[in-house]
PDB file of N, CA and C in Angstrom:
ATOM      1  N   UNK A   1      83.942 -12.523 162.883  1.00 80.00           N
ATOM      2  CA  UNK A   1      82.511 -12.785 161.782  1.00 80.00           C
ATOM      3  C   UNK A   1      83.058 -13.359 160.737  1.00 80.00           C
ATOM      4  N   UNK A   2      82.433 -14.283 160.215  1.00 85.00           N
ATOM      5  CA  UNK A   2      82.969 -15.526 159.701  1.00 85.00           C
ATOM      6  C   UNK A   2      81.852 -16.109 158.156  1.00 85.00           C
ATOM      7  N   UNK A   3      81.855 -15.538 156.923  1.00 90.00           N
ATOM      8  CA  UNK A   3      80.871 -15.187 155.988  1.00 90.00           C
ATOM      9  C   UNK A   3      81.652 -16.470 155.050  1.00 90.00           C
ATOM     10  N   UNK A   4      80.800 -17.590 153.872  1.00 88.00           N
ATOM     11  CA  UNK A   4      81.780 -17.592 153.055  1.00 88.00           C
ATOM     12  C   UNK A   4      81.508 -17.161 151.525  1.00 88.00           C
ATOM     13  N   UNK A   5      82.039 -17.773 150.649  1.00 89.00           N
ATOM     14  CA  UNK A   5      81.705 -17.647 149.982  1.00 89.00           C
ATOM     15  C   UNK A   5      80.046 -17.247 148.637  1.00 89.00           C
ATOM     16  N   UNK A   6      79.840 -18.555 149.211  1.00 93.00           N
ATOM     17  CA  UNK A   6      78.645 -18.347 148.773  1.00 93.00           C
ATOM     18  C   UNK A   6      77.282 -17.570 149.054  1.00 93.00           C
ATOM     19  N   UNK A   7      77.890 -16.427 150.274  1.00 95.00           N
ATOM     20  CA  UNK A   7      77.462 -15.807 151.350  1.00 95.00           C
ATOM     21  C   UNK A   7      77.889 -14.644 150.542  1.00 95.00           C
ATOM     22  N   UNK A   8      78.771 -14.169 150.053  1.00 96.00           N
ATOM     23  CA  UNK A   8      79.165 -13.262 149.295  1.00 96.00           C
ATOM     24  C   UNK A   8      78.826 -13.427 147.740  1.00 96.00           C
ATOM     25  N   UNK A   9      78.236 -14.141 147.277  1.00 96.00           N
ATOM     26  CA  UNK A   9      78.190 -14.453 145.570  1.00 96.00           C
ATOM     27  C   UNK A   9      76.218 -14.038 146.288  1.00 96.00           C
ATOM     28  N   UNK A  10      75.422 -14.393 147.169  1.00 97.00           N
ATOM     29  CA  UNK A  10      74.506 -13.971 147.513  1.00 97.00           C
ATOM     30  C   UNK A  10      74.126 -12.607 147.419  1.00 97.00           C
ATOM     31  N   UNK A  11      74.794 -11.901 148.426  1.00 97.00           N
ATOM     32  CA  UNK A  11      75.064 -10.578 147.946  1.00 97.00           C
ATOM     33  C   UNK A  11      74.458  -9.768 146.653  1.00 97.00           C
ATOM     34  N   UNK A  12      75.843 -10.891 146.634  1.00 96.00           N
ATOM     35  CA  UNK A  12      75.939  -9.910 144.655  1.00 96.00           C
ATOM     36  C   UNK A  12      74.697  -9.496 144.125  1.00 96.00           C
ATOM     37  N   UNK A  13      74.667 -10.577 143.808  1.00 97.00           N
ATOM     38  CA  UNK A  13      73.270 -11.213 142.776  1.00 97.00           C
ATOM     39  C   UNK A  13      72.322 -10.881 144.142  1.00 97.00           C
ATOM     40  N   UNK A  14      72.021 -10.268 145.284  1.00 96.00           N
ATOM     41  CA  UNK A  14      70.957  -9.741 145.496  1.00 96.00           C
ATOM     42  C   UNK A  14      70.527  -8.520 145.102  1.00 96.00           C
ATOM     43  N   UNK A  15      71.988  -7.802 145.230  1.00 95.00           N
ATOM     44  CA  UNK A  15      72.734  -6.523 144.442  1.00 95.00           C
ATOM     45  C   UNK A  15      71.754  -6.236 142.847  1.00 95.00           C
ATOM     46  N   UNK A  16      72.134  -7.013 143.049  1.00 95.00           N
ATOM     47  CA  UNK A  16      71.605  -7.061 141.178  1.00 95.00           C
ATOM     48  C   UNK A  16      70.081  -7.360 140.656  1.00 95.00           C
ATOM     49  N   UNK A  17      69.461  -7.659 141.516  1.00 96.00           N
ATOM     50  CA  UNK A  17      68.041  -8.096 142.167  1.00 96.00           C
ATOM     51  C   UNK A  17      68.013  -9.766 140.920  1.00 96.00           C
ATOM     52  N   UNK A  18      69.044 -10.427 142.265  1.00 97.00           N
ATOM     53  CA  UNK A  18      69.241 -11.743 141.255  1.00 97.00           C
ATOM     54  C   UNK A  18      68.833 -13.101 142.146  1.00 97.00           C
ATOM     55  N   UNK A  19      67.992 -13.387 142.279  1.00 97.00           N
ATOM     56  CA  UNK A  19      67.650 -14.593 143.184  1.00 97.00           C
ATOM     57  C   UNK A  19      68.534 -15.713 142.669  1.00 97.00           C
ATOM     58  N   UNK A  20      69.450 -16.497 143.401  1.00 97.00           N
ATOM     59  CA  UNK A  20      69.930 -18.023 142.953  1.00 97.00           C
ATOM     60  C   UNK A  20      69.607 -18.988 143.617  1.00 97.00           C
ATOM     61  N   UNK A  21      69.510 -20.587 143.508  1.00 97.00           N
ATOM     62  CA  UNK A  21      68.879 -21.869 144.121  1.00 97.00           C
ATOM     63  C   UNK A  21      70.575 -22.152 143.538  1.00 97.00           C
ATOM     64  N   UNK A  22      71.462 -22.802 144.913  1.00 97.00           N
ATOM     65  CA  UNK A  22      72.537 -23.531 144.982  1.00 97.00           C
ATOM     66  C   UNK A  22      72.052 -25.022 144.878  1.00 97.00           C
ATOM     67  N   UNK A  23      72.535 -25.481 143.679  1.00 97.00           N
ATOM     68  CA  UNK A  23      72.114 -26.821 143.706  1.00 97.00           C
ATOM     69  C   UNK A  23      73.619 -28.412 143.358  1.00 97.00           C
ATOM     70  N   UNK A  24      73.330 -29.307 143.516  1.00 96.00           N
ATOM     71  CA  UNK A  24      74.758 -29.407 143.711  1.00 96.00           C
ATOM     72  C   UNK A  24      75.170 -30.053 144.716  1.00 96.00           C
ATOM     73  N   UNK A  25      76.458 -29.813 145.752  1.00 92.00           N
ATOM     74  CA  UNK A  25      77.633 -30.184 146.524  1.00 92.00           C
ATOM     75  C   UNK A  25      78.574 -30.518 145.638  1.00 92.00           C
ATOM     76  N   UNK A  26      79.920 -30.165 146.570  1.00 87.00           N
ATOM     77  CA  UNK A  26      81.145 -30.285 145.948  1.00 87.00           C
ATOM     78  C   UNK A  26      81.274 -29.016 144.565  1.00 87.00           C
ATOM     79  N   UNK A  27      82.645 -30.250 144.082  1.00 90.00           N
ATOM     80  CA  UNK A  27      82.596 -29.172 142.594  1.00 90.00           C
ATOM     81  C   UNK A  27      81.829 -29.676 141.638  1.00 90.00           C
ATOM     82  N   UNK A  28      80.642 -29.928 142.011  1.00 94.00           N
ATOM     83  CA  UNK A  28      79.401 -30.110 141.047  1.00 94.00           C
ATOM     84  C   UNK A  28      78.148 -28.887 141.026  1.00 94.00           C
ATOM     85  N   UNK A  29      78.620 -28.816 142.576  1.00 95.00           N
ATOM     86  CA  UNK A  29      77.644 -27.053 143.051  1.00 95.00           C
ATOM     87  C   UNK A  29      77.841 -26.033 142.000  1.00 95.00           C
ATOM     88  N   UNK A  30      76.035 -25.632 141.932  1.00 96.00           N
ATOM     89  CA  UNK A  30      76.435 -24.329 141.132  1.00 96.00           C
ATOM     90  C   UNK A  30      75.359 -23.755 141.377  1.00 96.00           C
ATOM     91  N   UNK A  31      75.597 -22.617 141.180  1.00 97.00           N
ATOM     92  CA  UNK A  31      74.484 -20.654 140.875  1.00 97.00           C
ATOM     93  C   UNK A  31      73.629 -21.349 139.922  1.00 97.00           C
ATOM     94  N   UNK A  32      72.400 -21.233 140.175  1.00 97.00           N
ATOM     95  CA  UNK A  32      71.381 -20.578 139.236  1.00 97.00           C
ATOM     96  C   UNK A  32      70.534 -20.038 139.708  1.00 97.00           C
ATOM     97  N   UNK A  33      69.671 -19.125 138.455  1.00 98.00           N
ATOM     98  CA  UNK A  33      68.968 -17.430 138.860  1.00 98.00           C
ATOM     99  C   UNK A  33      67.989 -18.476 138.922  1.00 98.00           C
ATOM    100  N   UNK A  34      67.163 -18.148 139.883  1.00 98.00           N
ATOM    101  CA  UNK A  34      65.468 -18.531 140.066  1.00 98.00           C
ATOM    102  C   UNK A  34      65.002 -17.347 139.519  1.00 98.00           C
ATOM    103  N   UNK A  35      64.888 -16.382 140.000  1.00 97.00           N
ATOM    104  CA  UNK A  35      63.971 -15.032 139.473  1.00 97.00           C
ATOM    105  C   UNK A  35      65.498 -13.730 139.463  1.00 97.00           C
ATOM    106  N   UNK A  36      64.874 -12.936 138.677  1.00 97.00           N
ATOM    107  CA  UNK A  36      65.343 -11.905 138.096  1.00 97.00           C
ATOM    108  C   UNK A  36      64.628 -10.385 138.371  1.00 97.00           C
ATOM    109  N   UNK A  37      65.169  -9.617 138.722  1.00 96.00           N
ATOM    110  CA  UNK A  37      63.849  -8.364 139.551  1.00 96.00           C
ATOM    111  C   UNK A  37      64.632  -6.532 139.227  1.00 96.00           C
ATOM    112  N   UNK A  38      64.062  -6.110 138.315  1.00 94.00           N
ATOM    113  CA  UNK A  38      64.648  -4.586 137.952  1.00 94.00           C
ATOM    114  C   UNK A  38      65.815  -5.107 136.492  1.00 94.00           C
ATOM    115  N   UNK A  39      66.116  -3.851 136.469  1.00 90.00           N
ATOM    116  CA  UNK A  39      67.363  -4.321 134.887  1.00 90.00           C
ATOM    117  C   UNK A  39      68.336  -4.281 135.298  1.00 90.00           C
ATOM    118  N   UNK A  40      69.316  -4.534 135.936  1.00 90.00           N
ATOM    119  CA  UNK A  40      70.801  -4.612 136.382  1.00 90.00           C
ATOM    120  C   UNK A  40      71.299  -6.058 135.505  1.00 90.00           C
ATOM    121  N   UNK A  41      70.329  -6.920 135.353  1.00 90.00           N
ATOM    122  CA  UNK A  41      70.835  -8.265 134.720  1.00 90.00           C
ATOM    123  C   UNK A  41      70.107  -8.530 133.846  1.00 90.00           C
ATOM    124  N   UNK A  42      70.556  -7.796 132.566  1.00 89.00           N
ATOM    125  CA  UNK A  42      69.458  -7.919 131.343  1.00 89.00           C
ATOM    126  C   UNK A  42      70.157  -9.090 129.894  1.00 89.00           C
ATOM    127  N   UNK A  43      71.159  -9.397 131.195  1.00 90.00           N
ATOM    128  CA  UNK A  43      71.468 -10.691 129.875  1.00 90.00           C
ATOM    129  C   UNK A  43      71.323 -11.868 130.125  1.00 90.00           C
ATOM    130  N   UNK A  44      70.809 -12.283 131.581  1.00 93.00           N
ATOM    131  CA  UNK A  44      70.021 -13.378 132.243  1.00 93.00           C
ATOM    132  C   UNK A  44      69.281 -13.922 132.086  1.00 93.00           C
ATOM    133  N   UNK A  45      68.874 -15.209 132.176  1.00 96.00           N
ATOM    134  CA  UNK A  45      67.146 -15.946 132.296  1.00 96.00           C
ATOM    135  C   UNK A  45      67.318 -16.728 133.287  1.00 96.00           C
ATOM    136  N   UNK A  46      66.485 -16.615 133.448  1.00 97.00           N
ATOM    137  CA  UNK A  46      66.074 -18.008 134.675  1.00 97.00           C
ATOM    138  C   UNK A  46      65.709 -19.200 134.703  1.00 97.00           C
ATOM    139  N   UNK A  47      66.471 -20.002 135.333  1.00 97.00           N
ATOM    140  CA  UNK A  47      67.619 -21.433 134.934  1.00 97.00           C
ATOM    141  C   UNK A  47      68.932 -21.447 134.877  1.00 97.00           C
ATOM    142  N   UNK A  48      69.783 -20.379 134.368  1.00 97.00           N
ATOM    143  CA  UNK A  48      71.070 -19.700 133.500  1.00 97.00           C
ATOM    144  C   UNK A  48      72.531 -20.252 134.772  1.00 97.00           C
ATOM    145  N   UNK A  49      72.951 -20.641 134.509  1.00 97.00           N
ATOM    146  CA  UNK A  49      73.652 -21.334 135.394  1.00 97.00           C
ATOM    147  C   UNK A  49      75.083 -19.618 135.143  1.00 97.00           C
ATOM    148  N   UNK A  50      74.958 -19.753 136.808  1.00 96.00           N
ATOM    149  CA  UNK A  50      75.888 -18.147 136.881  1.00 96.00           C
ATOM    150  C   UNK A  50      76.946 -18.508 137.381  1.00 96.00           C
ATOM    151  N   UNK A  51      76.773 -19.383 138.118  1.00 96.00           N
ATOM    152  CA  UNK A  51      78.246 -18.879 139.166  1.00 96.00           C
ATOM    153  C   UNK A  51      78.683 -21.257 139.448  1.00 96.00           C
ATOM    154  N   UNK A  52      80.109 -21.729 138.898  1.00 96.00           N
ATOM    155  CA  UNK A  52      79.917 -22.558 139.253  1.00 96.00           C
ATOM    156  C   UNK A  52      81.540 -23.006 139.992  1.00 96.00           C
ATOM    157  N   UNK A  53      82.074 -24.085 140.975  1.00 92.00           N
ATOM    158  CA  UNK A  53      82.840 -24.215 140.945  1.00 92.00           C
ATOM    159  C   UNK A  53      83.542 -24.742 140.552  1.00 92.00           C
ATOM    160  N   UNK A  54      84.870 -24.855 140.354  1.00 91.00           N
ATOM    161  CA  UNK A  54      86.398 -24.439 139.179  1.00 91.00           C
ATOM    162  C   UNK A  54      87.357 -24.794 140.178  1.00 91.00           C
ATOM    163  N   UNK A  55      87.632 -26.578 140.293  1.00 87.00           N
ATOM    164  CA  UNK A  55      88.900 -26.655 141.068  1.00 87.00           C
ATOM    165  C   UNK A  55      89.971 -26.491 141.130  1.00 87.00           C
ATOM    166  N   UNK A  56      90.191 -25.532 139.582  1.00 88.00           N
ATOM    167  CA  UNK A  56      91.519 -24.760 139.283  1.00 88.00           C
ATOM    168  C   UNK A  56      91.950 -23.780 139.789  1.00 88.00           C
ATOM    169  N   UNK A  57      91.236 -23.228 140.714  1.00 85.00           N
ATOM    170  CA  UNK A  57      91.243 -22.140 141.646  1.00 85.00           C
ATOM    171  C   UNK A  57      90.958 -22.301 143.366  1.00 85.00           C
ATOM    172  N   UNK A  58      91.699 -23.591 143.220  1.00 83.00           N
ATOM    173  CA  UNK A  58      91.965 -24.479 144.846  1.00 83.00           C
ATOM    174  C   UNK A  58      93.304 -23.568 145.107  1.00 83.00           C
ATOM    175  N   UNK A  59      92.874 -23.422 146.326  1.00 79.00           N
ATOM    176  CA  UNK A  59      95.378 -23.331 146.975  1.00 79.00           C
ATOM    177  C   UNK A  59      95.419 -24.647 146.924  1.00 79.00           C
ATOM    178  N   UNK A  60      96.679 -24.731 147.263  1.00 79.00           N
ATOM    179  CA  UNK A  60      97.431 -25.702 146.832  1.00 79.00           C
ATOM    180  C   UNK A  60      97.738 -26.415 147.847  1.00 79.00           C
ATOM    181  N   UNK A  61      97.240 -25.957 149.221  1.00 80.00           N
ATOM    182  CA  UNK A  61      97.261 -26.527 150.792  1.00 80.00           C
ATOM    183  C   UNK A  61      95.825 -26.076 151.022  1.00 80.00           C
ATOM    184  N   UNK A  62      94.540 -25.984 150.242  1.00 70.00           N
ATOM    185  CA  UNK A  62      93.133 -25.421 150.927  1.00 70.00           C
ATOM    186  C   UNK A  62      92.955 -26.099 152.290  1.00 70.00           C
ATOM    187  N   UNK A  63      92.936 -24.677 153.242  1.00 77.00           N
ATOM    188  CA  UNK A  63      92.038 -25.011 154.429  1.00 77.00           C
ATOM    189  C   UNK A  63      90.054 -24.970 154.827  1.00 77.00           C
ATOM    190  N   UNK A  64      89.842 -25.570 155.480  1.00 77.00           N
ATOM    191  CA  UNK A  64      89.068 -25.222 155.941  1.00 77.00           C
ATOM    192  C   UNK A  64      87.759 -23.990 156.476  1.00 77.00           C
ATOM    193  N   UNK A  65      89.051 -23.763 156.903  1.00 81.00           N
ATOM    194  CA  UNK A  65      88.714 -22.541 157.857  1.00 81.00           C
ATOM    195  C   UNK A  65      89.057 -21.156 157.816  1.00 81.00           C
ATOM    196  N   UNK A  66      88.626 -20.451 156.837  1.00 81.00           N
ATOM    197  CA  UNK A  66      90.306 -18.817 157.350  1.00 81.00           C
ATOM    198  C   UNK A  66      89.263 -18.313 158.374  1.00 81.00           C
ATOM    199  N   UNK A  67      89.570 -16.782 158.586  1.00 84.00           N
ATOM    200  CA  UNK A  67      88.856 -16.583 159.211  1.00 84.00           C
ATOM    201  C   UNK A  67      90.790 -14.871 160.189  1.00 84.00           C
ATOM    202  N   UNK A  68      90.477 -14.186 159.069  1.00 84.00           N
ATOM    203  CA  UNK A  68      91.519 -12.452 159.995  1.00 84.00           C
ATOM    204  C   UNK A  68      90.433 -12.251 160.811  1.00 84.00           C
ATOM    205  N   UNK A  69      91.788 -11.448 162.218  1.00 87.00           N
ATOM    206  CA  UNK A  69      91.273 -11.174 163.182  1.00 87.00           C
ATOM    207  C   UNK A  69      92.487  -9.447 162.587  1.00 87.00           C
ATOM    208  N   UNK A  70      91.448  -8.220 163.291  1.00 89.00           N
ATOM    209  CA  UNK A  70      91.838  -7.142 162.228  1.00 89.00           C
ATOM    210  C   UNK A  70      92.062  -6.507 164.360  1.00 89.00           C
ATOM    211  N   UNK A  71      92.446  -7.003 165.208  1.00 92.00           N
ATOM    212  CA  UNK A  71      93.002  -7.109 166.282  1.00 92.00           C
ATOM    213  C   UNK A  71      94.307  -6.059 165.850  1.00 92.00           C
ATOM    214  N   UNK A  72      95.517  -6.551 165.277  1.00 93.00           N
ATOM    215  CA  UNK A  72      96.596  -5.493 165.301  1.00 93.00           C
ATOM    216  C   UNK A  72      96.389  -4.497 164.619  1.00 93.00           C
ATOM    217  N   UNK A  73      94.894  -4.328 163.211  1.00 94.00           N
ATOM    218  CA  UNK A  73      95.061  -3.371 162.269  1.00 94.00           C
ATOM    219  C   UNK A  73      95.055  -2.284 163.787  1.00 94.00           C
ATOM    220  N   UNK A  74      94.083  -2.697 165.489  1.00 94.00           N
ATOM    221  CA  UNK A  74      93.054  -1.941 165.516  1.00 94.00           C
ATOM    222  C   UNK A  74      94.612  -1.208 166.676  1.00 94.00           C
ATOM    223  N   UNK A  75      95.599  -2.378 167.221  1.00 95.00           N
ATOM    224  CA  UNK A  75      95.916  -1.981 168.160  1.00 95.00           C
ATOM    225  C   UNK A  75      97.102  -1.613 168.057  1.00 95.00           C
ATOM    226  N   UNK A  76      97.627  -1.565 166.624  1.00 95.00           N
ATOM    227  CA  UNK A  76      99.293  -1.071 165.827  1.00 95.00           C
ATOM    228  C   UNK A  76      98.236   0.750 165.388  1.00 95.00           C
ATOM    229  N   UNK A  77      97.350   0.260 164.428  1.00 96.00           N
ATOM    230  CA  UNK A  77      97.428   1.830 163.706  1.00 96.00           C
ATOM    231  C   UNK A  77      95.211   2.281 164.302  1.00 96.00           C
ATOM    232  N   UNK A  78      95.021   1.452 165.168  1.00 95.00           N
ATOM    233  CA  UNK A  78      94.498   2.621 165.802  1.00 95.00           C
ATOM    234  C   UNK A  78      92.765   2.293 164.649  1.00 95.00           C
ATOM    235  N   UNK A  79      92.847   1.359 163.994  1.00 93.00           N
ATOM    236  CA  UNK A  79      91.649   1.432 162.788  1.00 93.00           C
ATOM    237  C   UNK A  79      91.239   0.169 163.503  1.00 93.00           C
ATOM    238  N   UNK A  80      89.750   0.423 163.603  1.00 92.00           N
ATOM    239  CA  UNK A  80      88.479  -0.542 163.825  1.00 92.00           C
ATOM    240  C   UNK A  80      87.772  -0.490 162.294  1.00 92.00           C
ATOM    241  N   UNK A  81      87.162  -1.301 161.870  1.00 90.00           N
ATOM    242  CA  UNK A  81      86.175  -1.838 160.680  1.00 90.00           C
ATOM    243  C   UNK A  81      85.143  -0.903 161.203  1.00 90.00           C
ATOM    244  N   UNK A  82      84.085  -0.071 160.111  1.00 93.00           N
ATOM    245  CA  UNK A  82      83.132   0.284 159.565  1.00 93.00           C
ATOM    246  C   UNK A  82      82.587   0.117 159.251  1.00 93.00           C
ATOM    247  N   UNK A  83      82.544  -0.825 158.490  1.00 94.00           N
ATOM    248  CA  UNK A  83      81.567  -1.352 157.158  1.00 94.00           C
ATOM    249  C   UNK A  83      81.297  -2.889 157.247  1.00 94.00           C
ATOM    250  N   UNK A  84      80.296  -3.402 157.013  1.00 93.00           N
ATOM    251  CA  UNK A  84      80.252  -4.938 157.084  1.00 93.00           C
ATOM    252  C   UNK A  84      80.443  -5.233 156.042  1.00 93.00           C
ATOM    253  N   UNK A  85      80.895  -5.957 155.850  1.00 94.00           N
ATOM    254  CA  UNK A  85      80.710  -7.733 154.926  1.00 94.00           C
ATOM    255  C   UNK A  85      80.795  -7.558 153.545  1.00 94.00           C
ATOM    256  N   UNK A  86      79.897  -7.628 154.147  1.00 95.00           N
ATOM    257  CA  UNK A  86      77.186  -7.482 153.321  1.00 95.00           C
ATOM    258  C   UNK A  86      77.181  -6.111 151.938  1.00 95.00           C
ATOM    259  N   UNK A  87      77.502  -5.480 153.810  1.00 97.00           N
ATOM    260  CA  UNK A  87      77.931  -3.416 152.952  1.00 97.00           C
ATOM    261  C   UNK A  87      78.505  -3.197 151.964  1.00 97.00           C
ATOM    262  N   UNK A  88      80.017  -4.333 151.885  1.00 96.00           N
ATOM    263  CA  UNK A  88      81.179  -4.097 151.519  1.00 96.00           C
ATOM    264  C   UNK A  88      80.813  -4.214 149.947  1.00 96.00           C
ATOM    265  N   UNK A  89      80.590  -5.219 150.061  1.00 97.00           N
ATOM    266  CA  UNK A  89      79.993  -6.458 149.254  1.00 97.00           C
ATOM    267  C   UNK A  89      79.116  -5.465 147.990  1.00 97.00           C
ATOM    268  N   UNK A  90      77.661  -4.596 148.997  1.00 96.00           N
ATOM    269  CA  UNK A  90      76.822  -3.748 148.002  1.00 96.00           C
ATOM    270  C   UNK A  90      77.514  -2.537 147.402  1.00 96.00           C
ATOM    271  N   UNK A  91      78.674  -2.232 148.105  1.00 97.00           N
ATOM    272  CA  UNK A  91      79.355  -1.043 147.407  1.00 97.00           C
ATOM    273  C   UNK A  91      80.063  -1.076 146.615  1.00 97.00           C
ATOM    274  N   UNK A  92      80.847  -2.562 146.827  1.00 96.00           N
ATOM    275  CA  UNK A  92      81.775  -3.086 145.403  1.00 96.00           C
ATOM    276  C   UNK A  92      80.696  -3.575 143.882  1.00 96.00           C
ATOM    277  N   UNK A  93      79.272  -4.048 143.979  1.00 96.00           N
ATOM    278  CA  UNK A  93      78.751  -4.198 142.836  1.00 96.00           C
ATOM    279  C   UNK A  93      77.925  -2.472 142.212  1.00 96.00           C
ATOM    280  N   UNK A  94      77.929  -1.875 143.406  1.00 94.00           N
ATOM    281  CA  UNK A  94      77.287  -0.796 142.659  1.00 94.00           C
ATOM    282  C   UNK A  94      77.810  -0.126 142.084  1.00 94.00           C
ATOM    283  N   UNK A  95      79.519   0.285 142.396  1.00 94.00           N
ATOM    284  CA  UNK A  95      80.380   1.162 141.316  1.00 94.00           C
ATOM    285  C   UNK A  95      81.437   0.322 140.656  1.00 94.00           C
ATOM    286  N   UNK A  96      81.016  -1.388 140.667  1.00 91.00           N
ATOM    287  CA  UNK A  96      80.896  -1.860 139.021  1.00 91.00           C
ATOM    288  C   UNK A  96      79.692  -1.731 137.834  1.00 91.00           C
ATOM    289  N   UNK A  97      78.243  -1.321 138.120  1.00 91.00           N
ATOM    290  CA  UNK A  97      77.677  -0.982 137.950  1.00 91.00           C
ATOM    291  C   UNK A  97      77.726   0.129 137.244  1.00 91.00           C
ATOM    292  N   UNK A  98      78.521   1.794 138.061  1.00 90.00           N
ATOM    293  CA  UNK A  98      78.421   2.768 137.903  1.00 90.00           C
ATOM    294  C   UNK A  98      79.345   2.432 136.254  1.00 90.00           C
ATOM    295  N   UNK A  99      80.643   2.023 137.366  1.00 88.00           N
ATOM    296  CA  UNK A  99      81.412   1.977 135.831  1.00 88.00           C
ATOM    297  C   UNK A  99      81.197   1.276 134.416  1.00 88.00           C
ATOM    298  N   UNK A 100      80.370   0.484 134.210  1.00 84.00           N
ATOM    299  CA  UNK A 100      80.201  -0.529 133.333  1.00 84.00           C
ATOM    300  C   UNK A 100      79.051   0.746 132.469  1.00 84.00           C
ATOM    301  N   UNK A 101      77.997   1.986 133.617  1.00 81.00           N
ATOM    302  CA  UNK A 101      77.294   2.271 132.374  1.00 81.00           C
ATOM    303  C   UNK A 101      77.836   3.791 132.094  1.00 81.00           C
ATOM    304  N   UNK A 102      78.706   3.907 132.599  1.00 74.00           N
ATOM    305  CA  UNK A 102      80.313   4.598 131.803  1.00 74.00           C
ATOM    306  C   UNK A 102      80.454   4.338 131.105  1.00 74.00           C
ATOM    307  N   UNK A 103      80.507   3.159 130.963  1.00 67.00           N
ATOM    308  CA  UNK A 103      81.144   2.045 130.054  1.00 67.00           C
ATOM    309  C   UNK A 103      83.134   2.223 130.087  1.00 67.00           C
ATOM    310  N   UNK A 104      83.654   2.287 131.741  1.00 57.00           N
ATOM    311  CA  UNK A 104      84.465   2.918 132.344  1.00 57.00           C
ATOM    312  C   UNK A 104      85.693   1.388 131.779  1.00 57.00           C
ATOM    313  N   UNK A 105      86.918   1.499 131.327  1.00 56.00           N
ATOM    314  CA  UNK A 105      87.596   0.537 132.027  1.00 56.00           C
ATOM    315  C   UNK A 105      88.292   0.111 133.297  1.00 56.00           C
ATOM    316  N   UNK A 106      87.576  -1.375 133.930  1.00 52.00           N
ATOM    317  CA  UNK A 106      88.310  -1.407 135.350  1.00 52.00           C
ATOM    318  C   UNK A 106      89.223  -1.134 135.081  1.00 52.00           C
ATOM    319  N   UNK A 107      90.512  -0.823 134.444  1.00 50.00           N
ATOM    320  CA  UNK A 107      91.779  -0.996 134.639  1.00 50.00           C
ATOM    321  C   UNK A 107      92.501   0.501 134.543  1.00 50.00           C
ATOM    322  N   UNK A 108      91.177   1.805 134.269  1.00 46.00           N
ATOM    323  CA  UNK A 108      92.526   2.545 134.501  1.00 46.00           C
ATOM    324  C   UNK A 108      92.689   3.591 135.929  1.00 46.00           C
TER     325      UNK A 108
END
């Protein structure tokens, strides 16, 4: 199953109650807050840019398509994925919210 970084960003934002518009293209693309619901993003305002492309993080030999194949883990370890990527994203955001609510350091 293939997903983009944009998918992951949308899922993360949605879990926080943020709806994004992606404007521009290529290195000029950015994610702008369209709307906010709930209280999980009190520092944000509509129209604010919260994510943008940064070429500093490109891989030296960037490829167009990266797709993992869990078959080897399944064959050798008997492991099968049970959590979809969007679910995993939501679990990660929920964990960050809990940690930050408790003022717990990321590096514990």
